[in-house]
Tab-separated table of C-alpha atoms in Angstrom:
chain	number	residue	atom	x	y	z
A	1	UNK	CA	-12.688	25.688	0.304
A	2	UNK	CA	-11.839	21.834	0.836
A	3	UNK	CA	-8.505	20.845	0.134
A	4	UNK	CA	-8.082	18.601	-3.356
A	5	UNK	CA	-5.493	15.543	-2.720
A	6	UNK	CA	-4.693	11.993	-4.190
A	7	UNK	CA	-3.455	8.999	-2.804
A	8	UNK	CA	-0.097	8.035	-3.769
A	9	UNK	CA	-0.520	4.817	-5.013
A	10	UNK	CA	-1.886	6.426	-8.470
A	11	UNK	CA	1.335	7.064	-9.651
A	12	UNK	CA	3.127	3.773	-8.848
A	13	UNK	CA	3.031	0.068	-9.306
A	14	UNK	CA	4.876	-0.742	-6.137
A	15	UNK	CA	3.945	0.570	-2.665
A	16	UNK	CA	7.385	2.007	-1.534
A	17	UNK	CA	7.830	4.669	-3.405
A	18	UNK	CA	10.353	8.655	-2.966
A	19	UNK	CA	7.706	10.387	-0.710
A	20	UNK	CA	9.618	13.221	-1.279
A	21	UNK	CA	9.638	13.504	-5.274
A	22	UNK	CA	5.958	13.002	-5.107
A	23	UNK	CA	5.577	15.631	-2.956
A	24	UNK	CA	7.050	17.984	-5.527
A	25	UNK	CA	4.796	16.205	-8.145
A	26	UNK	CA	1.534	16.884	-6.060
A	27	UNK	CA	3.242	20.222	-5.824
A	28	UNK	CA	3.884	21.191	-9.771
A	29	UNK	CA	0.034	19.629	-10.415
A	30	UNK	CA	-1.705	21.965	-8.112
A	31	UNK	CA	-2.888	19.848	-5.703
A	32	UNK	CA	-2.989	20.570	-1.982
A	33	UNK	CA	-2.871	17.099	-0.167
A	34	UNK	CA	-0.469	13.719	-0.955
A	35	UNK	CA	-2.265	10.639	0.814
A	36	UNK	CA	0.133	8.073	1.906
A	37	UNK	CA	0.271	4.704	3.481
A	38	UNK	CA	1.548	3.986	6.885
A	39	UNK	CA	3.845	0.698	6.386
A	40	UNK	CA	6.370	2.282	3.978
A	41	UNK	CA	6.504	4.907	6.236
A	42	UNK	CA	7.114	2.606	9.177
A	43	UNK	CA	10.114	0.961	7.290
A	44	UNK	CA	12.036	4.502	7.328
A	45	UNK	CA	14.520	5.934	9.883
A	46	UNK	CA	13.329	8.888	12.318
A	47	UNK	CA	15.314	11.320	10.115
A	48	UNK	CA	14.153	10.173	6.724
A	49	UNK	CA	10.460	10.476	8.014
A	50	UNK	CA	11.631	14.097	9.600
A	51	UNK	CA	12.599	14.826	6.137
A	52	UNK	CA	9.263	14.088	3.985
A	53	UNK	CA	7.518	16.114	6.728
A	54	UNK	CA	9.484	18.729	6.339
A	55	UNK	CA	9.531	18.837	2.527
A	56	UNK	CA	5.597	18.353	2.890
A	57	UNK	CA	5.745	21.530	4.542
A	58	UNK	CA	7.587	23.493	2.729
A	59	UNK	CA	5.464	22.773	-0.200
A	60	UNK	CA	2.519	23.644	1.681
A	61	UNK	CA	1.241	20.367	1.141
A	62	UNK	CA	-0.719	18.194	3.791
A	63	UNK	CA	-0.343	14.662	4.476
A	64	UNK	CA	-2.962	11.979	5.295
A	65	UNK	CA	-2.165	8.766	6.293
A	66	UNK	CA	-4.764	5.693	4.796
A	67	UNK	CA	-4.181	1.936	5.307
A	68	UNK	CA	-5.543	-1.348	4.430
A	69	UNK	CA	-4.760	-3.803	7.663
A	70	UNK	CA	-3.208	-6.958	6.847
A	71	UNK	CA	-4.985	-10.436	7.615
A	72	UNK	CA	-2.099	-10.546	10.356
A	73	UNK	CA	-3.442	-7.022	11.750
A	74	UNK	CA	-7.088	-7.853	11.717
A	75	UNK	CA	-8.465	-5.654	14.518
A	76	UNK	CA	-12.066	-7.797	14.424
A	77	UNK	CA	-9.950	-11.492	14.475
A	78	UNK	CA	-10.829	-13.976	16.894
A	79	UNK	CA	-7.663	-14.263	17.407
A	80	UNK	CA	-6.465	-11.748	20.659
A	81	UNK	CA	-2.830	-11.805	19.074
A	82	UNK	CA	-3.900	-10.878	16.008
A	83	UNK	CA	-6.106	-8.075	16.873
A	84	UNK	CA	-3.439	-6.716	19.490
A	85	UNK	CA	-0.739	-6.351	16.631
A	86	UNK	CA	-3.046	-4.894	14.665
A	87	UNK	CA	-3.610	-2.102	17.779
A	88	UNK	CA	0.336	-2.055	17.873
A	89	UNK	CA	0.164	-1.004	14.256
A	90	UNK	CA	-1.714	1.521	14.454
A	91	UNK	CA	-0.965	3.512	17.660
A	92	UNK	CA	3.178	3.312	16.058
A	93	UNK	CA	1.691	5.040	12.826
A	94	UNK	CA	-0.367	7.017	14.845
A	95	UNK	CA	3.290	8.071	16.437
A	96	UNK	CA	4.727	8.565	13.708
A	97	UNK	CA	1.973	10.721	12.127
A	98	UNK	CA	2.033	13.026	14.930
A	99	UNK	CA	6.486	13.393	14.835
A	100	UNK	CA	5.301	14.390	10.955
A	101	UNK	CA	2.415	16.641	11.650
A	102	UNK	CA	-0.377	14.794	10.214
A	103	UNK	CA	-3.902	14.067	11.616
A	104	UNK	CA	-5.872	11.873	9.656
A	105	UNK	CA	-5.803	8.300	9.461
A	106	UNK	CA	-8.701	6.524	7.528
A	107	UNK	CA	-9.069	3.400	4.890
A	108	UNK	CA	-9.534	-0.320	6.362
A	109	UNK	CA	-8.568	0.221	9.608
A	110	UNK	CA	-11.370	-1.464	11.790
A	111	UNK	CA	-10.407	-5.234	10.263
A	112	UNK	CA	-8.220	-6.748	7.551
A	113	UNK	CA	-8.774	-5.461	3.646
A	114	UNK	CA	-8.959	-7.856	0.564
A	115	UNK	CA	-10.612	-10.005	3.837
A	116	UNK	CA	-14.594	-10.612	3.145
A	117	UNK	CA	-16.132	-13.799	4.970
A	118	UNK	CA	-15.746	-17.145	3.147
A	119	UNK	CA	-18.785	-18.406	4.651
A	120	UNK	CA	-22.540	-17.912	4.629
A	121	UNK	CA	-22.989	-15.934	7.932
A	122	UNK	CA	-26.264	-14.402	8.670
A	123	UNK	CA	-24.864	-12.389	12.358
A	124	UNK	CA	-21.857	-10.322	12.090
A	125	UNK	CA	-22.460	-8.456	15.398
A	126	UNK	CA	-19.909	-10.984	17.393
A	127	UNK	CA	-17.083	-9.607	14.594
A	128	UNK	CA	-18.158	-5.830	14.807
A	129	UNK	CA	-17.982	-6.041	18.565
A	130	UNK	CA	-14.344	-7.608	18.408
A	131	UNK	CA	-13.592	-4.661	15.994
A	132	UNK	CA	-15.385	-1.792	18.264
A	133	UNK	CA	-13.127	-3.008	21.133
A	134	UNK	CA	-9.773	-3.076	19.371
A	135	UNK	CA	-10.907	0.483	17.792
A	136	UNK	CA	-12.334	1.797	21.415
A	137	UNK	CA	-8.694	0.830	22.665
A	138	UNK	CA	-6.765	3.010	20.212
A	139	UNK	CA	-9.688	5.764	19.936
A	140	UNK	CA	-7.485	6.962	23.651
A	141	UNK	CA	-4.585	7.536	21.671
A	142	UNK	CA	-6.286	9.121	19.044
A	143	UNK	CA	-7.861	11.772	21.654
A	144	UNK	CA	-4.661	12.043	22.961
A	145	UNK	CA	-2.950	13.065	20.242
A	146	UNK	CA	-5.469	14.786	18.032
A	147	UNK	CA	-5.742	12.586	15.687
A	148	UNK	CA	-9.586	11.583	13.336
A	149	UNK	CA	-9.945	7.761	12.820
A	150	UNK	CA	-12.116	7.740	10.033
A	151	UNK	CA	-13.639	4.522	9.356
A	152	UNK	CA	-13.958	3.636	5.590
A	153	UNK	CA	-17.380	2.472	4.621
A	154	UNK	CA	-15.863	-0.432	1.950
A	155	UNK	CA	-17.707	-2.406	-0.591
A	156	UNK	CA	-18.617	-5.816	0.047
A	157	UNK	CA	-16.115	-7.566	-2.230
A	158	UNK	CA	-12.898	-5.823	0.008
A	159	UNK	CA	-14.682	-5.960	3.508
A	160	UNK	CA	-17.336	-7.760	5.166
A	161	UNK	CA	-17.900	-5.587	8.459
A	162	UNK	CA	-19.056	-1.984	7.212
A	163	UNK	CA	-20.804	-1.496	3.622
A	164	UNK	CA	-22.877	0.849	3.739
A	165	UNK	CA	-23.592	4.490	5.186
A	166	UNK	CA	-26.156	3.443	7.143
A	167	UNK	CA	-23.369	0.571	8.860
A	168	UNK	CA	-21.312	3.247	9.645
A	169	UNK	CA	-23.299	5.472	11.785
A	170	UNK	CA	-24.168	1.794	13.795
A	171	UNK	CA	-20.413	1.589	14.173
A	172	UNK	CA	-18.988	4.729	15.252
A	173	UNK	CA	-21.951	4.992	17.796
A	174	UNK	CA	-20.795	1.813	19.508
A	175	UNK	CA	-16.983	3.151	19.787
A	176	UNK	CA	-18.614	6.554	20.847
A	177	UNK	CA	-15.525	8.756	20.349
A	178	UNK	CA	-15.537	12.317	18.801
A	179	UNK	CA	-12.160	11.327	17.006
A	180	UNK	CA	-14.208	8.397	15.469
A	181	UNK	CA	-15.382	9.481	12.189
A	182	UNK	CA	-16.459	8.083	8.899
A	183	UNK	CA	-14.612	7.992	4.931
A	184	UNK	CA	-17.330	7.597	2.141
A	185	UNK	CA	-16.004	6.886	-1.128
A	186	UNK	CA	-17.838	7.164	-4.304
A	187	UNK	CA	-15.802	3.849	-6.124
A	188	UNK	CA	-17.359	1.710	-3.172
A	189	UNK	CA	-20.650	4.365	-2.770
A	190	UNK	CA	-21.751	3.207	-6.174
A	191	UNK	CA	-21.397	-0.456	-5.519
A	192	UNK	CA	-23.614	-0.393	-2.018
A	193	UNK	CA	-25.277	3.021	-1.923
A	194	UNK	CA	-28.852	3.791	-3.345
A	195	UNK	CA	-28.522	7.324	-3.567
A	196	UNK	CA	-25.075	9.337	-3.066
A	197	UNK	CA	-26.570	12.322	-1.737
A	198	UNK	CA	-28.684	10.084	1.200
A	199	UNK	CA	-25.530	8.529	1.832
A	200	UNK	CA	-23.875	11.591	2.201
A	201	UNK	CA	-26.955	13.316	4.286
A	202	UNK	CA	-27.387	10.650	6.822
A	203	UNK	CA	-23.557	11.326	7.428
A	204	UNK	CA	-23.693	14.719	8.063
A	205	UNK	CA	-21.091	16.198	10.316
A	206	UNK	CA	-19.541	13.314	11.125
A	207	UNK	CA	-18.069	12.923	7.629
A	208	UNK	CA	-14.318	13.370	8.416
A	209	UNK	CA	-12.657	12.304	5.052
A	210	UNK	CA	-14.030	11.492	1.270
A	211	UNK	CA	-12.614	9.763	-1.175
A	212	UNK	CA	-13.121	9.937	-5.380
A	213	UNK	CA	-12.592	8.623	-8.139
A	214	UNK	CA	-15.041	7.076	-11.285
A	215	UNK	CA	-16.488	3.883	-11.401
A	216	UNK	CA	-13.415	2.175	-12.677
A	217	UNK	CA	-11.613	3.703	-10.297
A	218	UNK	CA	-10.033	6.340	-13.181
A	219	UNK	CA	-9.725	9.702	-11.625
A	220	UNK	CA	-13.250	11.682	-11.649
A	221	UNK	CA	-14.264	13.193	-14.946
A	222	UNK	CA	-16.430	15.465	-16.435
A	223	UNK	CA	-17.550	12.987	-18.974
A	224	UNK	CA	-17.560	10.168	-16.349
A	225	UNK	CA	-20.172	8.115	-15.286
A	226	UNK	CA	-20.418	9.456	-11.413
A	227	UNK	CA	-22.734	12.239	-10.924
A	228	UNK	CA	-20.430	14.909	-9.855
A	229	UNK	CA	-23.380	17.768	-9.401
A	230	UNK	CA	-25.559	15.253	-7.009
A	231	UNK	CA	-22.029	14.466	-5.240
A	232	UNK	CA	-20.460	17.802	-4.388
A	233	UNK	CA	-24.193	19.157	-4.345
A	234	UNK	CA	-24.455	16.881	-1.243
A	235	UNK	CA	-21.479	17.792	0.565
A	236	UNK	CA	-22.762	21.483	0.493
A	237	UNK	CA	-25.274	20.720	1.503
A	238	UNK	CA	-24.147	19.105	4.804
A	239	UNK	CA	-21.057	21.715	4.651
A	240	UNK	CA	-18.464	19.429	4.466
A	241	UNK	CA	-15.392	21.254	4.748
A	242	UNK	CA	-12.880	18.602	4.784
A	243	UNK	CA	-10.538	16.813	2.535
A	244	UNK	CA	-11.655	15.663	-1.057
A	245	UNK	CA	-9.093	12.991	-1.903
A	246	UNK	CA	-8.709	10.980	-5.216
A	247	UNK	CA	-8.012	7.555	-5.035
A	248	UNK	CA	-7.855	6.481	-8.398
A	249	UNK	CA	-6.147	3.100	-9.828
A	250	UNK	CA	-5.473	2.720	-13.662
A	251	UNK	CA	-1.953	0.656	-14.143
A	252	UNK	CA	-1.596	-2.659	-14.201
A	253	UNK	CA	1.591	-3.857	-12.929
A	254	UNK	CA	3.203	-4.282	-9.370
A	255	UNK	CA	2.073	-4.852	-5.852
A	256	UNK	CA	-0.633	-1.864	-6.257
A	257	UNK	CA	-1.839	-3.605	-9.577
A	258	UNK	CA	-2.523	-6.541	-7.643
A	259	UNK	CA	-3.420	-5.589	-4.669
A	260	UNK	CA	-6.274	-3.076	-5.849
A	261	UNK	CA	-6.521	-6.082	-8.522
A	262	UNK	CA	-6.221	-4.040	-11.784
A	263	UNK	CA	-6.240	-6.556	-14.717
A	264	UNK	CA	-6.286	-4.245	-17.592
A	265	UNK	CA	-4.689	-1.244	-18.733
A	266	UNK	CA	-8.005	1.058	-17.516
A	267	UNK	CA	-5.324	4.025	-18.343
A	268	UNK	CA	-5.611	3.209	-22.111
A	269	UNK	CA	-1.786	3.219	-22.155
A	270	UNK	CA	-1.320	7.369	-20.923
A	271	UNK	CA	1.922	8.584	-20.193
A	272	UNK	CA	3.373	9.936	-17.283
A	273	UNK	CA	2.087	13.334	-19.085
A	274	UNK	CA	-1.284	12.491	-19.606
A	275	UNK	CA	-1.962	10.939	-15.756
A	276	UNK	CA	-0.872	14.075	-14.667
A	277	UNK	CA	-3.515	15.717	-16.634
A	278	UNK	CA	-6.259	13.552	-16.113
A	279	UNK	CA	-5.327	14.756	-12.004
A	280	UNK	CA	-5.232	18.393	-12.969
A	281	UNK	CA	-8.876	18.306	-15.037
A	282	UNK	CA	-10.246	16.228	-12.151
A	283	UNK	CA	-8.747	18.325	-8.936
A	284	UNK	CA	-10.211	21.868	-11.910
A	285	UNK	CA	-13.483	20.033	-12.333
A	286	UNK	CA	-13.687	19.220	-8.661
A	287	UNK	CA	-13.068	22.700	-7.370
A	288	UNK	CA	-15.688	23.976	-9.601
A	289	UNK	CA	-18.124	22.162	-8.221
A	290	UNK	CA	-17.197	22.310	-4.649
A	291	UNK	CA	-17.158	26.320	-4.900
């Protein structure tokens, strides 16, 4: 059975956040797996760090780590200082996810997110190389420590290197790792993707990570406009038996608001209440299919 998780950012407008209250939340919901982001992590002391862990397991509740790289991190720059803090970056949060007993690390980690080319170009393959060397780099600390790199197949308006499915098989066989896999996502999936279930087939095994969530980035839905049976159909079919993490977005407000650029109030003004319940039909609906 995969495990059901959300990113954190769903319930915040600001990306520091109590790690450890939301871990009860994900807790009380039902869910099985809190995805969190590496830099507020970073900011706290060994022993506050020790302590989210620890809560994390008590609550039997996993942890995945997903980032978005900074311009200033941008593993595919031109720039050799740029792309070396960037591989600083990551290898410390891929310390730190070890010390806490995590293992997966996905979202736009091969070059900088919110990023996309502000020129015509016609040949990226001089950018994707710069990327595949920074990433082959830091794929010897992944081995090392056991840890899946899953590159996040983004949608062109957030990233210009990998789009498509079909992009990221090209990529992870140039950095030719076994820790190198790849994050679909339906949100960007139904921007780039002709068919969801292709996408999801070409994959195949090396699909380490997926992410949900509705067009509009609201959680996944019965009545929504993804089509949930092709979907989890699909990842049967392939026998995908890893996580299924939300990543919804529906608040306006904050550093999340704008950095995921929500300009409305896509939540229709919900409570607390009712975004926990929107979660709980979505993780029931999800399960359903997936069984």
């Amino acid at each position: 059975m995969n495990k059901i998780g959300i990113h954190f950012g769903y319930f915040n407008t600001d990306w520091n956040t109590d790690f450890i209250r939301q871990i009860g939340q994900i807790k009380r919901i039902g869910l099985d797996i809190l995805e969190v982001a590496p830099a507020p992590l970073l900011a706290l002391t060994k022993k506050e760090r020790d302590a989210i862990a620890e809560t994390a397991k008590e609550n039997g509740i996993t942890l995945t780590f997903s980032v978005g790289l900074g311009a200033d991190q941008d593993l595919a720059s031109e720039d050799e200082n740029v792309r070396n803090r960037g591989i600083k970056f990551t290898l410390d949060t891929f310390k730190i996810m070890s010390e806490m007993g995590a293992n997966m690390y996905s979202g736009v980690d091969i070059g900088a997110w919110n990023q996309p080319f502000t020129t015509g170009v016609v040949d990226k393959s001089a950018v994707i190389q710069r990327s595949v060397n920074s990433v082959k780099e830091i794929m010897k600390a992944a081995g090392a420590l056991g840890i899946t790199f899953a590159v996040e197949v983004v949608n062109r308006y957030e990233s210009s290197l990998v789009n498509t499915a079909k992009e990221a098989m090209a990529y992870v066989d140039m950095v030719d790792s076994p820790n190198c896999k790849i994050l679909l996502d339906t949100y960007h999936m139904n921007i780039e993707e002709d068919s969801f279930a292709d996408a999801i087939r070409l994959v195949g095994g090396r699909l380490g990570h997926f992410h949900v969530g509705e067009s509009n980035r609201r959680p996944p839905a019965r009545n929504g406009r993804m089509p949930w049976d092709e979907i989890t159909g699909a990842l049967k079919e392939i026998h995908y038996q890893g996580a299924v993490v939300m990543e919804p977005f529906i608040k306006m407000g904050g550093e999340v608001g704008r950095d995921i650029k929500v300009w409305r109030d896509i939540s229709q003004d919900a409570s607390p209440e009712e975004m926990e319940q929107l979660v709980k039909n979505a993780a029931a609906m999800l399960r359903e299919k997936l069984g």
